[in-house]
Coordinates of C-alpha atoms in Angstrom, one line a residue:
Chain A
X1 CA 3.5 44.2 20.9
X2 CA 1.0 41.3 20.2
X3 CA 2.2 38.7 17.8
X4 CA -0.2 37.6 15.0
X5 CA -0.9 34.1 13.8
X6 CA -2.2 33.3 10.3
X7 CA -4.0 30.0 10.6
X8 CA -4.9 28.2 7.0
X9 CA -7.3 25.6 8.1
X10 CA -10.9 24.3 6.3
X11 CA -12.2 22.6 9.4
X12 CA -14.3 25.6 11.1
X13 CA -14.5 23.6 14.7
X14 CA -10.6 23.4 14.6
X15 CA -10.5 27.2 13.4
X16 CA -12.8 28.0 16.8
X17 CA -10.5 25.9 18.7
X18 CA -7.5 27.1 17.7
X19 CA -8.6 30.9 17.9
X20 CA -9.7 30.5 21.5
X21 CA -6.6 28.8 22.9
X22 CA -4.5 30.9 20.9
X23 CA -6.1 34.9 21.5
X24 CA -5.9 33.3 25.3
X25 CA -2.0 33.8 25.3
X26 CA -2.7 37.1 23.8
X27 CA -1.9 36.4 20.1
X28 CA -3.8 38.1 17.3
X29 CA -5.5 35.3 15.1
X30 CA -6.2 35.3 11.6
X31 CA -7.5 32.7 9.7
X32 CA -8.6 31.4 6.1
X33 CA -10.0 28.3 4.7
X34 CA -9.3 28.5 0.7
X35 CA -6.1 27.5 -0.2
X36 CA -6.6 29.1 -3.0
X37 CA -6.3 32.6 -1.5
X38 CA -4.0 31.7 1.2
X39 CA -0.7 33.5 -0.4
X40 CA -2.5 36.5 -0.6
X41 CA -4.5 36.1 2.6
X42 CA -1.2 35.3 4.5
X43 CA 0.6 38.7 2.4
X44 CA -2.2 40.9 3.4
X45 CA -1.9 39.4 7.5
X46 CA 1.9 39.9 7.7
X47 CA 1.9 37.6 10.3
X48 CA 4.6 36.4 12.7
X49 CA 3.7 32.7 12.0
X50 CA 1.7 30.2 10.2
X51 CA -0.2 27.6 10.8
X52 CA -1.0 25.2 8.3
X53 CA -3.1 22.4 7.2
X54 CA -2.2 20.0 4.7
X55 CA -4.9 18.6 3.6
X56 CA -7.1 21.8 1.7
X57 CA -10.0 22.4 -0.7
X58 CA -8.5 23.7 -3.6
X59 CA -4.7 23.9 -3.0
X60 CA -2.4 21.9 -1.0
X61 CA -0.8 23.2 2.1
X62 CA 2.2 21.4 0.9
X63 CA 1.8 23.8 -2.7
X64 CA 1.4 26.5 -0.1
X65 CA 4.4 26.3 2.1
X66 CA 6.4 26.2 -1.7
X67 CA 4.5 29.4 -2.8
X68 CA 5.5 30.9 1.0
X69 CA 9.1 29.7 0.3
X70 CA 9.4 31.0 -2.8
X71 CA 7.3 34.6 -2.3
X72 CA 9.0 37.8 -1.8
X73 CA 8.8 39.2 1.9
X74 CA 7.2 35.9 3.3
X75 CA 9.8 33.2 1.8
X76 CA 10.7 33.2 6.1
X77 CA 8.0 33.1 7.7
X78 CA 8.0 30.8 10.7
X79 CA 5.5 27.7 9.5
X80 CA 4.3 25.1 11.9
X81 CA 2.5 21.8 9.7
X82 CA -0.5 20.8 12.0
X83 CA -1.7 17.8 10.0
X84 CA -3.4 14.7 10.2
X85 CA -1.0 13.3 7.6
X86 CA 1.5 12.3 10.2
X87 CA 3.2 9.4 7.7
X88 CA 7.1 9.4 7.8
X89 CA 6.8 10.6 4.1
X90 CA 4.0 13.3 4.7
X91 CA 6.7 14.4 7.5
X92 CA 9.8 14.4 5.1
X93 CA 7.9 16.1 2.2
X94 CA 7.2 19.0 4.6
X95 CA 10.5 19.2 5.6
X96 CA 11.9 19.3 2.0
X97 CA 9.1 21.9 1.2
X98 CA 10.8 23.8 4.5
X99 CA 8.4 23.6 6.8
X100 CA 9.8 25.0 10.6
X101 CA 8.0 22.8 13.0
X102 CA 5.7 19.5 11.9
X103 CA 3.0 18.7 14.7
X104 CA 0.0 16.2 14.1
X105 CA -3.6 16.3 14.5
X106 CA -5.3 15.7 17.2
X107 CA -3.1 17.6 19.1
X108 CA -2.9 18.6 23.0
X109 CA -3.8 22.4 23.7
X110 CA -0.8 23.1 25.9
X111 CA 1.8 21.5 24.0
X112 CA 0.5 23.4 20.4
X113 CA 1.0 27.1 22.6
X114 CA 4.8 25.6 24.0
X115 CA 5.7 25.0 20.3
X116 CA 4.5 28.2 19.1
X117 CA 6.1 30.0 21.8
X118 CA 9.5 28.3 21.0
X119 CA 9.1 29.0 17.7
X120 CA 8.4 32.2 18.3
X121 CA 11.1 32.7 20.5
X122 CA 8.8 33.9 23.4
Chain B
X1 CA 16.4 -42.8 16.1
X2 CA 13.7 -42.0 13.2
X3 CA 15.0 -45.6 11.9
X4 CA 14.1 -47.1 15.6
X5 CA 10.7 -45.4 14.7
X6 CA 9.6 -47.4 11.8
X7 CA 8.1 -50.0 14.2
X8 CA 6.1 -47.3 16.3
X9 CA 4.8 -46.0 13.2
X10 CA 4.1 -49.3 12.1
X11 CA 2.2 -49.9 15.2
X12 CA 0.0 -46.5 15.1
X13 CA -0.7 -47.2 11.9
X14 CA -2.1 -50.1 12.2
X15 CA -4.3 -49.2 15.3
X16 CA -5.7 -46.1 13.3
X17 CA -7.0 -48.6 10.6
X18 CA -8.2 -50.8 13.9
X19 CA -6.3 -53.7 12.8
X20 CA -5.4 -56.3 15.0
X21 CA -1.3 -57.5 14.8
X22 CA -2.5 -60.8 13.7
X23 CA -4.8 -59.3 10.6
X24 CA -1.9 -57.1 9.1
X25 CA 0.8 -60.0 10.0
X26 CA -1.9 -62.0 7.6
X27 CA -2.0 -59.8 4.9
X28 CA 1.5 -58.9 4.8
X29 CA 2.1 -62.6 5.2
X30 CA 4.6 -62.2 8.2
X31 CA 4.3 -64.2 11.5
X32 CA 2.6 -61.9 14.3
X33 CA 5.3 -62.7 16.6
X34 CA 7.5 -61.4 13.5
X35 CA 5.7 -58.1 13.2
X36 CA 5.3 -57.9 17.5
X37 CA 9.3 -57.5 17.4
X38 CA 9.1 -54.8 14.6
X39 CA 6.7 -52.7 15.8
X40 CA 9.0 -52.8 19.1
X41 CA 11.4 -51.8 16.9
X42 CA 13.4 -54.8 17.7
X43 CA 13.7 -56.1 13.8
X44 CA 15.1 -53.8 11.2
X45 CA 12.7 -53.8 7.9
X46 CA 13.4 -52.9 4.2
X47 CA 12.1 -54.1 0.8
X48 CA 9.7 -56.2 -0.1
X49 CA 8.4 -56.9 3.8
X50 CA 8.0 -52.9 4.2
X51 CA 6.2 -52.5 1.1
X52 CA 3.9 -55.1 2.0
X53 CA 3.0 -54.2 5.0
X54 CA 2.5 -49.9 3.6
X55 CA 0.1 -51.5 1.3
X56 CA -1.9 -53.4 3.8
X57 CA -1.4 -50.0 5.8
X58 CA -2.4 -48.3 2.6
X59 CA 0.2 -46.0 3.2
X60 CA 3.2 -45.4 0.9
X61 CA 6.3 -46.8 2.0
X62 CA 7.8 -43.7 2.1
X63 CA 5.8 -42.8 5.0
X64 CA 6.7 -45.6 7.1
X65 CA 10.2 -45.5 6.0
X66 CA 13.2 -43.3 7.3
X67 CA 13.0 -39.8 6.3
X68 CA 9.4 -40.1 5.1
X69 CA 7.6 -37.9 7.0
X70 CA 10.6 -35.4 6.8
X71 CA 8.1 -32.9 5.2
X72 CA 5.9 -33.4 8.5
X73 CA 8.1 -33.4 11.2
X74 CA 9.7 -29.7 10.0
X75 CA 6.3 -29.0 9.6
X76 CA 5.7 -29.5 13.1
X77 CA 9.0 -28.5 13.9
X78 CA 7.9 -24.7 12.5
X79 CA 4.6 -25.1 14.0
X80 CA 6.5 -25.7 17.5
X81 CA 8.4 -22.2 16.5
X82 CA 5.6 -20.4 16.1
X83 CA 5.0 -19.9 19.7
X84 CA 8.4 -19.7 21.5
X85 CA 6.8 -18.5 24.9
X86 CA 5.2 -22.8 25.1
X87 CA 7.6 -24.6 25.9
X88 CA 7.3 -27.6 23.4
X89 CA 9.8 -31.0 23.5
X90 CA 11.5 -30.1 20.5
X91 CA 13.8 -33.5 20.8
X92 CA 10.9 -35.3 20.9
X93 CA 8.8 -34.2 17.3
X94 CA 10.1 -36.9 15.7
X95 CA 8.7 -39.4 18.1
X96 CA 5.8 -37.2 18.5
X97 CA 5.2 -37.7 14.7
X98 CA 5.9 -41.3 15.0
X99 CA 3.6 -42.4 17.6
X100 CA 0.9 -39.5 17.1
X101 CA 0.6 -39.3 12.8
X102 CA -2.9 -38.0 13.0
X103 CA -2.0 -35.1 15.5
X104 CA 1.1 -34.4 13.8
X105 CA -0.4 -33.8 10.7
X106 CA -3.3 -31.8 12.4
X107 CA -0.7 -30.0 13.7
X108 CA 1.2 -29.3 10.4
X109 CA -2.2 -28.5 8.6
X110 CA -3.2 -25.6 11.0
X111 CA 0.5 -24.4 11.1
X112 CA 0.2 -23.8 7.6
X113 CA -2.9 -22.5 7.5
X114 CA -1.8 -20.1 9.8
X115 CA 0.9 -19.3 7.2
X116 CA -1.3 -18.9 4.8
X117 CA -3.4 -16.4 6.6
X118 CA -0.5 -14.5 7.7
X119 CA 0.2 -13.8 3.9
X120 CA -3.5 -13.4 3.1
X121 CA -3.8 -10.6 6.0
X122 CA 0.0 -9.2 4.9
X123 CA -2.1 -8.5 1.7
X124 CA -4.8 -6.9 2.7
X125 CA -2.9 -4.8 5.5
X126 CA -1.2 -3.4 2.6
X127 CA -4.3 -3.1 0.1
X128 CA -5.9 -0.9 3.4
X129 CA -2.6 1.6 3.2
X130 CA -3.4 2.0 -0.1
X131 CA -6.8 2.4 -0.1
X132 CA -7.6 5.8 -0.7
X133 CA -11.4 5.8 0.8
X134 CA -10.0 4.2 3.6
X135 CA -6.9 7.1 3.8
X136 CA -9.6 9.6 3.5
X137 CA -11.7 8.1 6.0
X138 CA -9.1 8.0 8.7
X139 CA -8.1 11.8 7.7
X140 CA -11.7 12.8 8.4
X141 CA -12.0 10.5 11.7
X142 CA -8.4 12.3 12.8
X143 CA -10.2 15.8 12.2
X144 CA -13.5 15.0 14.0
X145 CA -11.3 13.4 17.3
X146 CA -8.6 16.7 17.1
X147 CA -12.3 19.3 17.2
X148 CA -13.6 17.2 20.3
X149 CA -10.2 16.6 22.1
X150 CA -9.2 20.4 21.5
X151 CA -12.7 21.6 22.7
X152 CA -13.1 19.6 25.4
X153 CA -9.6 20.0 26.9
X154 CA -11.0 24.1 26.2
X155 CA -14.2 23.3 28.1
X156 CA -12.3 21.7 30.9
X157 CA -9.6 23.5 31.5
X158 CA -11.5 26.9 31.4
X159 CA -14.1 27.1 33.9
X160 CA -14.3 30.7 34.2
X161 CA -15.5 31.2 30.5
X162 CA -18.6 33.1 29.7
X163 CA -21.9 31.3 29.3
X164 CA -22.2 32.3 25.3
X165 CA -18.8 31.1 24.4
X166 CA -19.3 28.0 26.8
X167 CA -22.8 27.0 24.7
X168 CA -20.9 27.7 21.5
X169 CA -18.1 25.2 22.1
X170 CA -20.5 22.4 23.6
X171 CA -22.8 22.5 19.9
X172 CA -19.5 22.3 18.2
X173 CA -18.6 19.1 20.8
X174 CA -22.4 17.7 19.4
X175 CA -21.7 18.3 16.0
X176 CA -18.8 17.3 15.8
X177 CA -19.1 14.3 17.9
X178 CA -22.5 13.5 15.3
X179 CA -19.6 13.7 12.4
X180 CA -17.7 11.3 14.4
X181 CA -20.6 8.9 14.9
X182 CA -21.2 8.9 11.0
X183 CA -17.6 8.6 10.2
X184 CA -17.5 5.4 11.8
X185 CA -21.0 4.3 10.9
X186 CA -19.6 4.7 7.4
X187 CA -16.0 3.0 7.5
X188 CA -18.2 0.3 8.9
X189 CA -20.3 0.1 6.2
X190 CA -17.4 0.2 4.0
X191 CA -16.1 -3.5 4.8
X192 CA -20.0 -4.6 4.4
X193 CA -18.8 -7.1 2.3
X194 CA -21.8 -6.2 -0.3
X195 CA -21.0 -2.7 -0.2
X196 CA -20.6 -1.3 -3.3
X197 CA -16.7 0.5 -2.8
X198 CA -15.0 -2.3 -2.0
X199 CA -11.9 -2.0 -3.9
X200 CA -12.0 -5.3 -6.6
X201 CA -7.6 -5.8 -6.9
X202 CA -7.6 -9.0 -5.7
X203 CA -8.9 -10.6 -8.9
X204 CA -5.2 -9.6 -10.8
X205 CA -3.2 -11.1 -13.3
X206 CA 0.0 -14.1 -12.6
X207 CA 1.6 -11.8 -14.3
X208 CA 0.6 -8.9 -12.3
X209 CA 1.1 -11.1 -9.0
X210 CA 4.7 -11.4 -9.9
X211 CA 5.4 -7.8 -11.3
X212 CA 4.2 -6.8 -7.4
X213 CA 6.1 -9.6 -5.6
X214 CA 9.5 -8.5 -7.7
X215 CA 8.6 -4.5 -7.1
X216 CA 8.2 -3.9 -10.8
X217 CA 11.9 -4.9 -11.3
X218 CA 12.1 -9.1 -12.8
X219 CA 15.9 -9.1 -12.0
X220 CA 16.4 -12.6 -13.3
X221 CA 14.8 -11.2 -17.0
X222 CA 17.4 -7.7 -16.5
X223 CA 20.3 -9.5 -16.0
X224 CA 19.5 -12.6 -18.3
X225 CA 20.0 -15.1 -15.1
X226 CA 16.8 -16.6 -16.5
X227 CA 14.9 -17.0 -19.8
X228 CA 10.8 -16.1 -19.9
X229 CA 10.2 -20.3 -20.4
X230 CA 12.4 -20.2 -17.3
X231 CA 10.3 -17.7 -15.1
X232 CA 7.1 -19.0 -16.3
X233 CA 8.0 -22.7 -15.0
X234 CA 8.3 -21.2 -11.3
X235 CA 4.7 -20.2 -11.9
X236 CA 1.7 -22.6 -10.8
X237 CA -0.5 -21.4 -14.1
X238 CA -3.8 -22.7 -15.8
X239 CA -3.1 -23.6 -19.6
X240 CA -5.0 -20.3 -20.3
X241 CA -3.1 -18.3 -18.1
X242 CA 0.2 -19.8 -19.3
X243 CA -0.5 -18.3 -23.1
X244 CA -1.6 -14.8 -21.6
X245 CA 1.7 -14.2 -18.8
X246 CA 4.3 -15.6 -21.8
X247 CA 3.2 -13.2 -23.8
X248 CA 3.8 -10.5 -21.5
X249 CA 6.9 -11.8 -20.1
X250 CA 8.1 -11.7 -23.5
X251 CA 6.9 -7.8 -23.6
X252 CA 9.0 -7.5 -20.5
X253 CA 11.8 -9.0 -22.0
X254 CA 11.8 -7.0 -25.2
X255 CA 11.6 -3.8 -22.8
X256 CA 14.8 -4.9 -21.1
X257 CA 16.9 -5.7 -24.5
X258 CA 15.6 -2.6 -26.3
X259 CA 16.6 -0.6 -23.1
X260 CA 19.0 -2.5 -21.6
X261 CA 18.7 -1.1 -17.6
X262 CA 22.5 -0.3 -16.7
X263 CA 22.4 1.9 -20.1
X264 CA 19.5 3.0 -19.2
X265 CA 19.8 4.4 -15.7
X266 CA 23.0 5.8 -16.7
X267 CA 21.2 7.8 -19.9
X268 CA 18.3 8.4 -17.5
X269 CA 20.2 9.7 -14.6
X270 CA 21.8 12.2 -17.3
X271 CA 18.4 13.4 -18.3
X272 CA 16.9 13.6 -15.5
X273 CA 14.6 10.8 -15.7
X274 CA 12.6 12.8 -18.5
X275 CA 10.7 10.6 -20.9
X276 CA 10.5 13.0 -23.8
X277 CA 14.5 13.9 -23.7
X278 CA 15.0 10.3 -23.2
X279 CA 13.0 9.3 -26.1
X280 CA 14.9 11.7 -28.6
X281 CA 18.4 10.2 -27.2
X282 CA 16.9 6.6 -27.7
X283 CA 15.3 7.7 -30.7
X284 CA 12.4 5.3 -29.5
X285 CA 8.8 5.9 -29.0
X286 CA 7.3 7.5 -25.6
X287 CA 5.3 4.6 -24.8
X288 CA 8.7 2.4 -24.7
X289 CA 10.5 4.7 -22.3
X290 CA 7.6 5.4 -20.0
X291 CA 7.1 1.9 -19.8
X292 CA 11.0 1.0 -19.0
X293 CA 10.8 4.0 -16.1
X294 CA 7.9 2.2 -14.8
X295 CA 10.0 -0.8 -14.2
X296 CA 13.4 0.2 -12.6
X297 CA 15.2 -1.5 -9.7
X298 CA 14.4 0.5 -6.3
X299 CA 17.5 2.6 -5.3
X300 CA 18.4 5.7 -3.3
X301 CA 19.2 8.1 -6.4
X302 CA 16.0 6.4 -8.6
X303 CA 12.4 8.2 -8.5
X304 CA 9.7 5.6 -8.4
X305 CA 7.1 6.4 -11.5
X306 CA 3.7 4.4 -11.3
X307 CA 1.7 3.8 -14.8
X308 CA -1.8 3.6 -15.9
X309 CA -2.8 1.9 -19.5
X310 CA -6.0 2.2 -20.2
X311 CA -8.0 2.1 -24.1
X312 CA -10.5 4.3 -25.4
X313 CA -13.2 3.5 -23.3
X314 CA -11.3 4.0 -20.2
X315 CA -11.3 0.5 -19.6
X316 CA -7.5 -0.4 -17.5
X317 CA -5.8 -2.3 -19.1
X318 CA -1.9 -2.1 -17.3
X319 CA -1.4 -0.8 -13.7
X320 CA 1.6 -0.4 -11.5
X321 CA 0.5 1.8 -8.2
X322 CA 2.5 3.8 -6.4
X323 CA 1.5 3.9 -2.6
X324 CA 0.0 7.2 -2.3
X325 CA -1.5 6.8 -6.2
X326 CA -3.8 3.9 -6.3
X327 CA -5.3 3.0 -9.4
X328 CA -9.3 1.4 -10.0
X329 CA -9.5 -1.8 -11.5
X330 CA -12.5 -1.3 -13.8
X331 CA -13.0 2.4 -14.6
X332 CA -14.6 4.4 -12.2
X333 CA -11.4 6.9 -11.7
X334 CA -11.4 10.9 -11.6
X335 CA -12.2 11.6 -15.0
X336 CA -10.0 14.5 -15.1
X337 CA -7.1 12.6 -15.3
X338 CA -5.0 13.9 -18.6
X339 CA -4.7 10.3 -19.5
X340 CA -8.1 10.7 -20.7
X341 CA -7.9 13.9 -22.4
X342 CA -4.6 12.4 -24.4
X343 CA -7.5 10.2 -25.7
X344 CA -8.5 12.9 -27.9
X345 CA -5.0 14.2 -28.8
X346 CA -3.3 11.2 -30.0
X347 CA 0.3 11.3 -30.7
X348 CA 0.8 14.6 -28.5
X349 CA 2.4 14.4 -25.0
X350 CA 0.3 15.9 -22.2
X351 CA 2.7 17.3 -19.2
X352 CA 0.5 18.2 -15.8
X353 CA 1.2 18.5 -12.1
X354 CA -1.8 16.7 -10.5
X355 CA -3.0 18.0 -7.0
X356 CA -4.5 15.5 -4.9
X357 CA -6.9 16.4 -2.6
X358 CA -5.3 14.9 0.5
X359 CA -2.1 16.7 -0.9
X360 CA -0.2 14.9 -2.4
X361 CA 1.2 16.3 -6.0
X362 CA 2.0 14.1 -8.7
X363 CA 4.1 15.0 -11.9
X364 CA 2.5 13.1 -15.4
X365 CA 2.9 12.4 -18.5
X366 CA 0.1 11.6 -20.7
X367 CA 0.4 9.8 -24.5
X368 CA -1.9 8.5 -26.5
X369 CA -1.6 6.1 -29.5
X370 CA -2.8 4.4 -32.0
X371 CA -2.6 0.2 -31.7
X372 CA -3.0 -0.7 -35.6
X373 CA -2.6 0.4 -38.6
X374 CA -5.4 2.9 -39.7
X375 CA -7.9 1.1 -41.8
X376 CA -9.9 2.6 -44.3
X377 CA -13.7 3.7 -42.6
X378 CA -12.7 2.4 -39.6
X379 CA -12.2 4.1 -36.5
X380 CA -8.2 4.0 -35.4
X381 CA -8.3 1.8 -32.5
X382 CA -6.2 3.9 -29.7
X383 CA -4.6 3.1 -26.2
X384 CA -2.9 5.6 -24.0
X385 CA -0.6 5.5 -21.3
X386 CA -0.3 8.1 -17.9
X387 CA 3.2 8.1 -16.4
X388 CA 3.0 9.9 -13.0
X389 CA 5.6 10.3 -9.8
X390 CA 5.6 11.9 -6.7
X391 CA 9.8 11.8 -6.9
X392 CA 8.8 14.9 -9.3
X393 CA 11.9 17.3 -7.7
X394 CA 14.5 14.3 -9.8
X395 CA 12.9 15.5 -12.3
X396 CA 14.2 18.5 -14.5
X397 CA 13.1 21.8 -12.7
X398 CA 11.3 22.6 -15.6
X399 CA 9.1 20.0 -15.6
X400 CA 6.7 20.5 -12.6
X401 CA 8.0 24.1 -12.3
X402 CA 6.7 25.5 -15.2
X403 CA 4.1 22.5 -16.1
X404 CA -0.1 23.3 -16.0
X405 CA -1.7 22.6 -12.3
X406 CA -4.9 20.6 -12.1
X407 CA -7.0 19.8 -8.6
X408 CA -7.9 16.2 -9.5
X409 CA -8.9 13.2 -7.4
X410 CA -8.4 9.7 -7.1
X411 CA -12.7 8.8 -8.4
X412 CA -15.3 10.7 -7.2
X413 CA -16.7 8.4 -3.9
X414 CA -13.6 9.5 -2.2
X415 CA -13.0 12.7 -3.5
X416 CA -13.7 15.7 -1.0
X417 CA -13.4 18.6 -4.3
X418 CA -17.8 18.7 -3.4
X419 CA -18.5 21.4 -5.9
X420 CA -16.0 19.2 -9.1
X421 CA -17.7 19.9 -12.3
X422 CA -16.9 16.1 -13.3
X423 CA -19.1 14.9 -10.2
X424 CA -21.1 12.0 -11.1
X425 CA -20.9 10.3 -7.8
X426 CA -21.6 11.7 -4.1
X427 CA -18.5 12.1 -1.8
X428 CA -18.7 9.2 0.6
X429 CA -17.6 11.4 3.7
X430 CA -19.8 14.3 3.0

């Protein structure tokens, strides 16, 4: 059974990117770029993992990995961090926030679809 | 061996000023023969003959005596540090210095000045970290580079990919790579030196200037190792600027009797660092106790809270930054800060969460009061202070859990919120 990714990203190139290399390995990709609606959006996906940007119009990914955390049903889903915010404290306030895996922008194709599939278990 | 030396400096001395032995012997009314064996170091000098001869020199004795160019010879000494990988005669400076006074203090001068631009670029290295266009330029740079390096490494290592799908990765390589070209064009333009968002801190306060090089934290005030008259006399201060930093030393120093800091942190660490509980146990104002958690000694268990004092016109008067919070000198920051809004509510605490637009959350307290006695037909003249931390999970839960939310920004040049009501100034980046 195909796994399905949620990406929360507002950088539509980056979106493109990521779908392409990521439907490649045969995942299902879903993706939003309003923070704002991201809860919901990532409720209504069910998806097997997350990937999320920090920096968002509207809401935080930060605030959104606390909402994910603290939401019925999704508090564990798998989240990997794919930021450009790669500070030491960026890192550590992701971690507190309990983020799964922490991987910074600009990031190398094959190594972003190893650390999916590790945390996916695959 | 420096005493040996007084004769060689003597001697370069004297051929610097292009002075033959005979003409200083004259003037410092000495045999030449007499002055031939000191500047061999052959005759020991002191006294009245040494001063003679510095002020035929027009040197001060000091500098031809033993010791006296001390201050120049560790100069040269740290200048010869500086670079371990030349090998420099380090048993010879003192000779060096001696025989070579001009080059030696050539030497000393650009040492220093090589100091002083260390410090001077140590200070601006850290004003860029906290420069929020620049942290936003550098986010948007990162997101242009990770679209081309992610769609080119697609493009390459696909080769086999349909034409359509091809064509629509290479106009997102232009684009994006156009973005790129801007981005850079712009952070460019940004250290223009005429251009217009180039941050204006340097222009701070002695007192200021030694609230940053102490953290916030004037230990020697705290723990009453020195009085204000004391600090002030380590300052280098115009008479004017003497008047203004005693007065707010002494502010500083009321703060720390009124709330003496061991109490304090003990009190605070009981409250959870909340400035309206800890203002009902001190049965003190707001103002006082967001000021004293604005100055508290760094440690492991103690959140950091950064402060912004501005008066009714917006106008800053008080800043302490935190890193990820910096604050504009002269107006020009996100009006929908709830310092503002406590402008209109005097007297009532405003609690908000602030979301940043490059993520970062910030818990605040807002107060605004009046500075004088209300005056019949006169408008009350009022101040207000924000407090604001990113340390907000110290806090009680309470108080960013269940606080309002508001999507602010740091001003609106570096703000990326493009449809903000409270616009008045295009996004830089857009």
């Amino acid at each position: 059974m195909k796994k399905t990714i949620t990406i929360i990203e507002d950088e539509p190139f980056i979106i493109e990117a990521l779908s392409f290399i990521l439907e490649k390995e045969g995942f299902i990709v879903k993706s939003i770029s309003d923070g704002a609606k991201a809860i919901e959006f990532v409720k209504d996906t069910n998806p097997d993992l997350v990937i999320l940007d920090i920096m968002l119009p509207n809401v935080s990914g930060m605030k959104i990995l606390e909402d994910i955390r603290s939401t019925k049903l999704i508090a564990e889903l798998p989240v990997l961090m794919l930021t450009a915010k790669g500070q030491k404290k960026d890192r550590r306030a992701a971690e507190d926030a309990g983020v799964n895996e922490f991987m910074t922008k600009p990031f190398d194709n094959a190594e972003l679809i190893q650390q999916i599939k590790h945390m996916l278990k695959l | 061996m420096v005493g040996a030396l007084l004769g060689t400096r003597i001697r370069e001395n004297r051929k610097a000023l292009r002075l033959s032995q005979k003409d200083l012997a004259h003037a410092a009314g000495i045999s030449a023969s007499y002055l031939n064996l000191i500047e061999h170091n052959r005759r020991r000098i002191a006294g009245k003959t040494l001063n003679t001869i510095a002020r035929a020199l027009k040197v001060e004795p000091s500098e031809l005596s033993d010791g006296m160019n001390q201050d120049l010879i560790d100069r040269v000494k740290t200048a010869a540090l500086r670079n371990k990988k030349i090998k420099t005669e380090d048993d010879r400076i003192e000779e060096f210095s001696a025989r070579f006074p001009g080059f030696a203090r050539l030497i000393a001068r650009q040492s220093d000045q090589i100091n002083i631009r260390d410090e001077e670029f140590a200070v601006l290295s850290d004003q860029l970290k906290n420069d929020p266009y620049f942290a936003e330029a550098m986010h948007l740079l990162l997101s242009n580079i990770t679209t081309i390096r992610s769609t080119a490494d697609i493009l390459a290592s696909n080769p086999k990919m349909s034409e359509k799908i091809a064509k629509n990765f290479i106009d997102n390589l232009a684009k994006e790579s156009l973005k790129l070209s801007k981005t850079a064009e712009d952070i460019f333009d940004y250290f223009e030196p005429t251009s217009e968002q180039q941050v204006t801190s340097f222009d701070i306060s002695p007192f200021e200037a030694l609230l940053e090089k102490n953290k916030y934290y004037i230990d020697d005030l705290e723990n009453g190792k020195k009085n204000v008259d004391q600090v002030l006399s380590s300052l280098t201060l115009s008479p004017d600027e003497i008047i203004k930093t005693k007065s707010s030393l002494n502010s500083y120093m009321k703060m720390a009797q009124n709330l003496p800091i061991k109490l304090f942190l003990d009190t605070a660490f009981e409250y959870k660092y909340d400035a309206i509980s800890l203002a009902n146990h001190f049965n003190t104002d707001i103002l006082s106790i967001c000021f004293r958690l604005a100055h508290l000694p760094i440690g492991k268990d103690i959140p950091q809270f950064g402060l912004i004092q501005c008066d009714a016109s917006g106008m800053v008067l008080y800043r302490k930054q935190l890193n990820s919070f910096s604050l504009p000198r002269y107006g020009g920051a996100c009006p929908l800060w709830p310092v503002y809004r406590s402008l209109s509510q005097p007297l009532q605490p405003i609690r908000a969460m602030l979301d940043m637009p490059m993520g970062d959350r910030f818990h605040t307290i807002s107060f605004a009061y009046p500075t004088e006695a209300a005056r019949v037909g006169m408008p009350a003249l009022t101040e207000a202070i924000m407090l604001f931390t990113t340390d907000y999970n110290m806090l009680p839960k309470i108080a960013y859990d269940q606080t309002p939310q508001l999507d602010v920004g740091h001003q609106c040049t570096v703000c990326s919120r493009l449809d903000c009501n409270s616009r008045r100034a295009s996004y830089l980046l857009s």
